[in-house]
Short mmCIF file of C-alpha atoms and ligand atoms in Angstrom, two decimals:
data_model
loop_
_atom_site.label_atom_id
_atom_site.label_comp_id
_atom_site.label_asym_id
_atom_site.label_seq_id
_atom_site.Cartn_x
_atom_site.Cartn_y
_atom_site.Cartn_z
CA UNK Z 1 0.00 0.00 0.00
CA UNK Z 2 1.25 3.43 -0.96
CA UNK Z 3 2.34 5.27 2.21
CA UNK Z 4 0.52 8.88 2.56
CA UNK Z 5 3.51 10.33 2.82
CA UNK Z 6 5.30 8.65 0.02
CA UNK Z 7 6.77 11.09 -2.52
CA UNK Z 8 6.01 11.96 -5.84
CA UNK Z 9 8.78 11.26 -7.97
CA UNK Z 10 9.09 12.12 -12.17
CA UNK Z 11 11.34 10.07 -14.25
CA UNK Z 12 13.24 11.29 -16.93
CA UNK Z 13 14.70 8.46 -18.96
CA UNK Z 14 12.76 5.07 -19.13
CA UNK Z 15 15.23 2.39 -20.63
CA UNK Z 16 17.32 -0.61 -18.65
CA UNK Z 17 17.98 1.61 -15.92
CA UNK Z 18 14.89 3.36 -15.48
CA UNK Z 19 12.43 0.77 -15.71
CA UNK Z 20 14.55 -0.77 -12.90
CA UNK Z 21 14.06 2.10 -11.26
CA UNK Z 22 10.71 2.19 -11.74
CA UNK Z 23 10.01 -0.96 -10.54
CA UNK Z 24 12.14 -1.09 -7.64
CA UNK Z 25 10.36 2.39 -6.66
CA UNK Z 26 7.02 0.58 -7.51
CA UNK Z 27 7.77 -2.73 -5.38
CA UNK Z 28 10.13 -2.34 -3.18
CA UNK Z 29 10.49 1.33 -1.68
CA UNK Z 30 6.87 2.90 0.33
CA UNK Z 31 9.24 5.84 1.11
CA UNK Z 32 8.20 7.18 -3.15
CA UNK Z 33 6.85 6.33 -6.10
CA UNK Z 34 6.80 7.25 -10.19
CA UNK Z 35 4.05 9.58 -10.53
CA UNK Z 36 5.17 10.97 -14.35
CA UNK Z 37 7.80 9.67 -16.35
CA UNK Z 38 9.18 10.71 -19.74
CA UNK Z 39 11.25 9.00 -23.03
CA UNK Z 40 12.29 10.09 -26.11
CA UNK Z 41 10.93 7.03 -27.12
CA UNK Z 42 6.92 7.03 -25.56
CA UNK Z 43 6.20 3.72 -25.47
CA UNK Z 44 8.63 2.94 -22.93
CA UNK Z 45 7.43 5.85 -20.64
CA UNK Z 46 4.00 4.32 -21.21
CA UNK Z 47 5.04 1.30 -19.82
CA UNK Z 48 6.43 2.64 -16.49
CA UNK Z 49 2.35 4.28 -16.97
CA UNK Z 50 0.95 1.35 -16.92
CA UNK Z 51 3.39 -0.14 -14.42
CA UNK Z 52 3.16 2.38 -11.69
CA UNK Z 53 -0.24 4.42 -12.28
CA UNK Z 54 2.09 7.54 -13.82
CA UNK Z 55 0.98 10.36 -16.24
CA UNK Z 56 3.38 10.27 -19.69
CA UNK Z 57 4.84 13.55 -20.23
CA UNK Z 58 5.82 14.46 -24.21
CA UNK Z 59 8.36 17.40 -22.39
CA UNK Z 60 11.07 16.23 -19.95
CA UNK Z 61 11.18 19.91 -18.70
CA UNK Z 62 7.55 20.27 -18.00
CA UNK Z 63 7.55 17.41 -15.76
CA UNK Z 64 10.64 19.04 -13.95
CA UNK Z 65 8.74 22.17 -13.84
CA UNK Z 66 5.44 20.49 -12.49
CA UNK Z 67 4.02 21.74 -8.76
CA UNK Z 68 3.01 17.65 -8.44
CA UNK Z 69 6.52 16.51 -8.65
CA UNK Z 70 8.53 16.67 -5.55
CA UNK Z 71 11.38 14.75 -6.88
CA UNK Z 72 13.31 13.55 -10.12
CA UNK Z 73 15.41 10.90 -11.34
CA UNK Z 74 17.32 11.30 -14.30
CA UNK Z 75 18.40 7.95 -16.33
CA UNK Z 76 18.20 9.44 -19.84
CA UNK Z 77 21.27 9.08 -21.93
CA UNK Z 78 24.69 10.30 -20.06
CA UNK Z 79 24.99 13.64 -22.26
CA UNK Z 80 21.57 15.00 -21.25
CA UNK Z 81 22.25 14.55 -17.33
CA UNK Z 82 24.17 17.81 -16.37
CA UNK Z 83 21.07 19.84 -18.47
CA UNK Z 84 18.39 17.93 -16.74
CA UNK Z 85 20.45 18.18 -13.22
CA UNK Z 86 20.50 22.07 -14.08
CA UNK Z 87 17.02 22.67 -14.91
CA UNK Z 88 16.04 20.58 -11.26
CA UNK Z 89 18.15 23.06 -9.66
CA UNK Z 90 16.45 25.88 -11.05
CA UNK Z 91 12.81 24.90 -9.96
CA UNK Z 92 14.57 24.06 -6.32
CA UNK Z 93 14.05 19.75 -7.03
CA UNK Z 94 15.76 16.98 -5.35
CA UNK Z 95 16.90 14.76 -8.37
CA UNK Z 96 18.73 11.63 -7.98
CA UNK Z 97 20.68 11.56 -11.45
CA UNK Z 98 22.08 8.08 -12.81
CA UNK Z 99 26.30 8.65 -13.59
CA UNK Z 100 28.06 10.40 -14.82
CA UNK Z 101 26.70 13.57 -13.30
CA UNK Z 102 28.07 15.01 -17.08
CA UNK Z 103 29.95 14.27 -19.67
CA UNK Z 104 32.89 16.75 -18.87
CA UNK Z 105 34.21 17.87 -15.39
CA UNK Z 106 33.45 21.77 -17.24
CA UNK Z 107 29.49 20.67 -17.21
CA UNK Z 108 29.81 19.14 -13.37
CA UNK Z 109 31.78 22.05 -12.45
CA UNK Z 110 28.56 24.33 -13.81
CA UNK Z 111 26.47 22.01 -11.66
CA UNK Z 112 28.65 22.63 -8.34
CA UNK Z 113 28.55 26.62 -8.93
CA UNK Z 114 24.58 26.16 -9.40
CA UNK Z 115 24.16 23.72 -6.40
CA UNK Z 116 26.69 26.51 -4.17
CA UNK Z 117 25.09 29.45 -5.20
CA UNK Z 118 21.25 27.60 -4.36
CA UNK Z 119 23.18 27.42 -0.57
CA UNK Z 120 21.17 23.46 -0.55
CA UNK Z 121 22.07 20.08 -1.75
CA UNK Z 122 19.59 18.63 -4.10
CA UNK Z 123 21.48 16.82 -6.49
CA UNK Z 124 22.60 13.15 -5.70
CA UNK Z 125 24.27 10.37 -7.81
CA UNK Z 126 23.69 7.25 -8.61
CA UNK Z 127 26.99 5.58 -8.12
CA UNK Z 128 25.01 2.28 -6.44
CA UNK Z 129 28.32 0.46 -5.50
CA UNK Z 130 28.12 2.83 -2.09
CA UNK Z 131 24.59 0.80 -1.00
CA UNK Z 132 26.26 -2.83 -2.36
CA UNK Z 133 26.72 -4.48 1.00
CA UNK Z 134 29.55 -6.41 -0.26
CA UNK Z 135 31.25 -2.99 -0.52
CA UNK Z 136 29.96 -1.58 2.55
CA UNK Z 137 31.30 -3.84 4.67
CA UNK Z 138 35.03 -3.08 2.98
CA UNK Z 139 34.68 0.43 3.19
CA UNK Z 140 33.79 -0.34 7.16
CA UNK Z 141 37.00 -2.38 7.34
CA UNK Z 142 38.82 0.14 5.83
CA UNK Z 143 37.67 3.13 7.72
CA UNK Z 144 38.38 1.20 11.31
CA UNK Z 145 42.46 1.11 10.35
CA UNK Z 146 42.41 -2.19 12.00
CA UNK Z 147 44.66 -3.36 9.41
CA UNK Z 148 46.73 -0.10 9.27
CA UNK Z 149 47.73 1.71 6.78
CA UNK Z 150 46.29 1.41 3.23
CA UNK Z 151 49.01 0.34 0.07
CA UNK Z 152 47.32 -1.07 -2.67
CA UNK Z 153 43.54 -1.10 -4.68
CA UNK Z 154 43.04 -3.65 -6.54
CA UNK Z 155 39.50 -3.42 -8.55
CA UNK Z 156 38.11 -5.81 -11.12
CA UNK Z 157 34.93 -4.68 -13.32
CA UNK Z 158 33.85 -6.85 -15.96
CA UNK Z 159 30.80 -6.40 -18.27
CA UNK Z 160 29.45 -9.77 -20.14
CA UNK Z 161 29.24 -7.19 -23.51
CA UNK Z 162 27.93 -3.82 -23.51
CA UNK Z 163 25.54 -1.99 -26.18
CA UNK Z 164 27.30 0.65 -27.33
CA UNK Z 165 30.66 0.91 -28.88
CA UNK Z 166 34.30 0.02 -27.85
CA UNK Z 167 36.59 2.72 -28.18
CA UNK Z 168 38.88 3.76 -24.79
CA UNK Z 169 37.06 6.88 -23.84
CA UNK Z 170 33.54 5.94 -24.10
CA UNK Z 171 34.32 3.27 -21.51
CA UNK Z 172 35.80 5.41 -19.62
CA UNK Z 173 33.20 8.11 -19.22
CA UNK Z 174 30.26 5.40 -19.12
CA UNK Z 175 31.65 2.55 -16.51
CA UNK Z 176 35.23 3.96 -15.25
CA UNK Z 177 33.25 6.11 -12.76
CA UNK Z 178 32.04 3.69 -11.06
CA UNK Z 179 35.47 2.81 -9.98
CA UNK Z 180 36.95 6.13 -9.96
CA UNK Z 181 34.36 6.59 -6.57
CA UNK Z 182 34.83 3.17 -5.59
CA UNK Z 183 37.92 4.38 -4.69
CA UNK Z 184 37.87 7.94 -3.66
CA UNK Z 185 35.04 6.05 -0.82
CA UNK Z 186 36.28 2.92 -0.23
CA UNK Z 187 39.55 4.36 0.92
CA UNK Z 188 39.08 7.88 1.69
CA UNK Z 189 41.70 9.54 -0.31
CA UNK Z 190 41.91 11.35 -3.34
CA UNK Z 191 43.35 10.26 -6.50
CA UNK Z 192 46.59 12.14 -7.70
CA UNK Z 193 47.77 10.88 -10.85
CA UNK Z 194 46.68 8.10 -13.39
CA UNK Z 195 48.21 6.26 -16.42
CA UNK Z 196 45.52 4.32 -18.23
CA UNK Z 197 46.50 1.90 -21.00
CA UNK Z 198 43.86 -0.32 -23.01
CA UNK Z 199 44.19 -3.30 -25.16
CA UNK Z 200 42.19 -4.94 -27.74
CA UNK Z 201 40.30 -8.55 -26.21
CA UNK Z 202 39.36 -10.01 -29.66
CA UNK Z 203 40.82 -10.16 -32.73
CA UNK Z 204 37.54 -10.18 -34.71
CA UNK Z 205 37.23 -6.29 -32.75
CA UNK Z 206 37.55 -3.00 -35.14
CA UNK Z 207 41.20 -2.36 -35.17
CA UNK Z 208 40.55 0.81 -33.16
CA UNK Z 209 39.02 -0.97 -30.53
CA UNK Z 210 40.19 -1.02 -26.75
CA UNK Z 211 37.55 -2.95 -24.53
CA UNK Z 212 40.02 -3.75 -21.57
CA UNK Z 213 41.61 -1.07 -19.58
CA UNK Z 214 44.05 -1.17 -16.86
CA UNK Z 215 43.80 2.19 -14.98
CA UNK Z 216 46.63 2.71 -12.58
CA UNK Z 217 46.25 5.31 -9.84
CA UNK Z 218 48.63 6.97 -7.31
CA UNK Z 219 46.50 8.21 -3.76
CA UNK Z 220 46.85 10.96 -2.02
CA UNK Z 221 47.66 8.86 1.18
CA UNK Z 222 50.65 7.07 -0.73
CA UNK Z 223 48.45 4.29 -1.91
CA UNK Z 224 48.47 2.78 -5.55
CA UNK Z 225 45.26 1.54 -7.42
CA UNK Z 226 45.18 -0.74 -10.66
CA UNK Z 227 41.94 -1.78 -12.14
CA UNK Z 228 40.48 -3.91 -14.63
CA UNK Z 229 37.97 -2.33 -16.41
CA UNK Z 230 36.97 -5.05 -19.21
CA UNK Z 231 33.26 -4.90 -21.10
CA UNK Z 232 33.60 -8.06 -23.77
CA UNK Z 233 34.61 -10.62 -20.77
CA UNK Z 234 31.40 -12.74 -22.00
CA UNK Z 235 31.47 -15.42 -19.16
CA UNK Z 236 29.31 -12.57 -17.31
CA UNK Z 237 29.33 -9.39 -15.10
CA UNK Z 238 31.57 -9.31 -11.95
CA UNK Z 239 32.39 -6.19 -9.64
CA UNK Z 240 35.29 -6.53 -6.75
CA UNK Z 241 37.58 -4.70 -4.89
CA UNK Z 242 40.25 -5.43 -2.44
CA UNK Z 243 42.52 -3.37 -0.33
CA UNK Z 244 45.55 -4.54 0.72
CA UNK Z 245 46.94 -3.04 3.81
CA UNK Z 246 50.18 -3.07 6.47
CA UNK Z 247 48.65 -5.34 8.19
CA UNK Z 248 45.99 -7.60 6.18
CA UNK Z 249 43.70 -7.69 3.20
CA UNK Z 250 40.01 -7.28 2.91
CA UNK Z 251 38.31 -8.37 -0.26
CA UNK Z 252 34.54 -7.83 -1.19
CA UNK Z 253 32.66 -11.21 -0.82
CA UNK Z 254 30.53 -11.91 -3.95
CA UNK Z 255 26.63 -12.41 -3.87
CA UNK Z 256 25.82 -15.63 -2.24
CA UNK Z 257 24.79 -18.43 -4.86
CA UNK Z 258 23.90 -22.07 -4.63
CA UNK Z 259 26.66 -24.47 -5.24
CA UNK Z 260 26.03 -26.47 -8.53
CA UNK Z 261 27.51 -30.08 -8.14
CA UNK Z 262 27.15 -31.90 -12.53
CA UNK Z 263 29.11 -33.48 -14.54
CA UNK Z 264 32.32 -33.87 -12.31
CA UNK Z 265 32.07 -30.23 -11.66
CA UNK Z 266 31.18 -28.04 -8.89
CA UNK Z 267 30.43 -24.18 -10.27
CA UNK Z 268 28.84 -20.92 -9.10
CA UNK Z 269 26.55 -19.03 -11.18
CA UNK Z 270 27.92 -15.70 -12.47
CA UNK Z 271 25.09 -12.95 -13.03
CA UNK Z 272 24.83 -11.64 -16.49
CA UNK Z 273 24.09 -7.78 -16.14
CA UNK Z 274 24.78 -5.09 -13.71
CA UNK Z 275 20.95 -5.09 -12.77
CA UNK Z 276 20.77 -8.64 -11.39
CA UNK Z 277 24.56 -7.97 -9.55
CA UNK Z 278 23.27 -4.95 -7.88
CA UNK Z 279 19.68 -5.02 -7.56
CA UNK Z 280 20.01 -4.93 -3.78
CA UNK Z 281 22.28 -2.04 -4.31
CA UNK Z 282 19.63 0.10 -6.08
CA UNK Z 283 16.79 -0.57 -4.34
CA UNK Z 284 19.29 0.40 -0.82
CA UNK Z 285 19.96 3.76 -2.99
CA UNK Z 286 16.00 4.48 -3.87
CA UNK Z 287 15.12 4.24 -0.40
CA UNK Z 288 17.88 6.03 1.45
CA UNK Z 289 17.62 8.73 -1.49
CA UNK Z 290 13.55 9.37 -0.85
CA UNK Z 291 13.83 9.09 3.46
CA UNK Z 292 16.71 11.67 2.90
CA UNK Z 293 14.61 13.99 1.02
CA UNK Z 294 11.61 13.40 3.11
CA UNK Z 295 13.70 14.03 6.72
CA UNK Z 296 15.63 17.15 5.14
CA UNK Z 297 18.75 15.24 5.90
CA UNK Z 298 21.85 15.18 3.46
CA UNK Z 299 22.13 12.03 1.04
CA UNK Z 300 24.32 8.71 2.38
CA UNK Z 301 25.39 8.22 -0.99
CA UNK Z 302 27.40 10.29 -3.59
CA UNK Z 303 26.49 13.70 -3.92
CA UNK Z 304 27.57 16.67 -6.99
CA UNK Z 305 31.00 16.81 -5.42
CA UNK Z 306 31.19 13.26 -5.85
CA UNK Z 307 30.14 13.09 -9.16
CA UNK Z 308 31.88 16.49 -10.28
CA UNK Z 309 35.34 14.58 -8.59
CA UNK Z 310 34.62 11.27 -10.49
CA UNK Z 311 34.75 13.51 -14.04
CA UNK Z 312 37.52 15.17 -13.16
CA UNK Z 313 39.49 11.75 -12.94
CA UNK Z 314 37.54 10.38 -16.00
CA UNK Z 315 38.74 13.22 -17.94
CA UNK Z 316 42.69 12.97 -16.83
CA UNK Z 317 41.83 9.20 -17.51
CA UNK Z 318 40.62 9.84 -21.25
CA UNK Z 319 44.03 12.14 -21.23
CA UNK Z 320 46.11 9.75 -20.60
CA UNK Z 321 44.89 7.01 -22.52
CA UNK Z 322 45.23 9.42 -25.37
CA UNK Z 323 48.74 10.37 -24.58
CA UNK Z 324 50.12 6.84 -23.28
CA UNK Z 325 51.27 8.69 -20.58
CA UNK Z 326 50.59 9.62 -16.67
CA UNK Z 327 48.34 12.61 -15.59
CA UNK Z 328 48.25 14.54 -12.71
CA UNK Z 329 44.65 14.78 -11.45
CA UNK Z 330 44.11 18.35 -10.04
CA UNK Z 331 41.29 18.37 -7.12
CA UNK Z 332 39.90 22.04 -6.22
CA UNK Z 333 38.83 22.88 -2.95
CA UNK Z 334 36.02 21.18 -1.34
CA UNK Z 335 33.46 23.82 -0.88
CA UNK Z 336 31.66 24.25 2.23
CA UNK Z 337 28.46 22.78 0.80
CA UNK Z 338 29.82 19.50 0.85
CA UNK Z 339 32.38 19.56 4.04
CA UNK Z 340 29.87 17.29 5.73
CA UNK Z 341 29.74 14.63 3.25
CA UNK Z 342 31.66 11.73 4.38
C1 LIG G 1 26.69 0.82 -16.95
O1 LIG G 1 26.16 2.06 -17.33
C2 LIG G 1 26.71 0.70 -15.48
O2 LIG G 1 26.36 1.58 -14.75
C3 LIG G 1 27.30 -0.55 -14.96
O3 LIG G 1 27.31 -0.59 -13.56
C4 LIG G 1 28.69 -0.69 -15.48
O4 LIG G 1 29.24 -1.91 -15.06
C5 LIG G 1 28.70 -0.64 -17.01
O5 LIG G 1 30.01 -0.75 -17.47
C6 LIG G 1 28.08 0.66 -17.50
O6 LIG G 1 28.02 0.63 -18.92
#
């Protein structure tokens, strides 16, 4: 049953992503739910419409704009976010916008300078990894120092195939973010510097293809980071991170399976897509993001600073893998706004 006080929420983008939203909103999460929801292409908002009981809106900014909608999410393609976050800033909405926040650090910059001068935090990110409680309890270990002093990252992120194509900077500005903050969270530090090389999996690729990355980072605190960031591994989609300290290791745990016993083998399912690995994860995110906004109290999860710091790295990243060489990451002042956010 729909609480009274549940809150009216408009979505702006209603493909993979947003129908999950959707429906984790509609099923899962009392705390809100879709009341208008908008695509480029209708007949997907219409299905959220006849999902959730929403009004289809032919103009994403009139359903910003609209009295009746107290809240926005934003999973429309990645180069319409930071003009979508903008115009939700301007009518004074909370809007919880899928990454990256832009596609430039220059647009998330805009977005910082917008949120500042507003004096209020309304814009969070959806950078889910921060609700995955396989994460979680890492970042707990971490942030205890009972194994001392941090030394090394190491991050694997593996997509089965992805929809769109190959080339070295559009993975980087579509999935590298998601490890960029996986960092920056999981250990607390900044990243300094990063040298990002990429190679090409499969022969039968376009000879200008580079679907696996290794991004190597240098800390703030003295700690070093190297990823694998690798969308054509096929067998499936995995996600882990380990830090390895002075004095121990912790690892993220994967999602608990059943243990297959056949054919003189004993295996583990692998999920397929990112929406199966972290549908816990999103549906922790929905809810913390709509009790937030209903108690007036700031968002646990990543917020514009976080999103604005993620481009900044994804844009030395991009430079670097253009250059074959290392890049010195540059990280302005926090501004008061978000002192309070970790
Ligand atoms: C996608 O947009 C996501 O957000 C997934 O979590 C990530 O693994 C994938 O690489 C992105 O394309």
């Amino acid at each position: 049953m729909r609480n009274v006080s549940s809150l009216s929420v408009g979505l702006i983008g209603a493909g993979g992503m947003g129908m999950r939203h959707a429906e984790n909103l509609h099923r899962h999460v009392g705390a809100a739910h879709v009341v208008a929801a908008y695509d480029l292409d209708r007949g997907r908002a219409e299905q959220v419409a006849a999902l959730c009981g929403a009004a289809v809106y032919d103009e994403p900014l009139r359903l910003i704009q609209d009295d009746r909608i107290e809240a926005v999410i934003i999973a429309s393609p990645d180069a319409t976010h930071a003009g979508f976050v903008q115009e939700c800033l301007r009518w004074g909405k909370a809007v919880l916008c899928e990454k990256p926040l832009a596609t430039s650090a220059a647009d998330a910059a805009r977005v910082i300078e917008a949120e500042c001068a507003l004096g209020r935090r309304l814009v969070s990110v959806g950078l889910m990894r921060r609700f995955d409680p396989y994460h979680v309890a890492v970042q707990q270990v971490a942030a205890s120092r009972t194994l001392g002093r941090p030394i090394l990252y190491k991050g694997v992120h593996r997509n089965a195939a992805i929809p769109y194509d190959v080339r070295g900077e559009v993975i980087v500005t579509n999935s590298a973010g998601h490890d960029i903050d996986a960092v920056r969270w999981l250990l607390g530090q900044e990243i300094a510097e990063v040298y990002v090389r990429g190679v090409r999996s499969h022969a039968t690729f376009s000879a200008d293809t580079t679907d696996l990355l290794l991004l190597q980072m240098t800390l703030t605190g003295d700690c070093l980071a190297a990823i694998e960031l690798f969308v054509a591994a096929e067998y499936g989609y995995e996600v882990s991170a380990e830090i390895v300290s002075e004095r121990g290791a912790v690892a993220t745990g994967q999602p608990d399976n059943a243990i297959i016993r056949s054919a003189q083998t004993r295996s583990v399912a692998v999920p397929d897509h990112w929406l199966d690995r972290f549908q816990e994860a999103y549906v922790a995110e929905l809810t913390q993001w709509a009790l937030s906004i209903q108690s007036e109290q700031p968002f646990p999860g990543a917020n514009a600073w976080d999103g604005y710091a993620a481009l900044l790295v994804t844009d030395a990243c991009v430079e670097s893998l253009r250059s074959k060489s290392p890049v010195a990451v540059r990280m302005p002042v926090r501004p008061d706004l978000y002192v309070t956010s970790d």
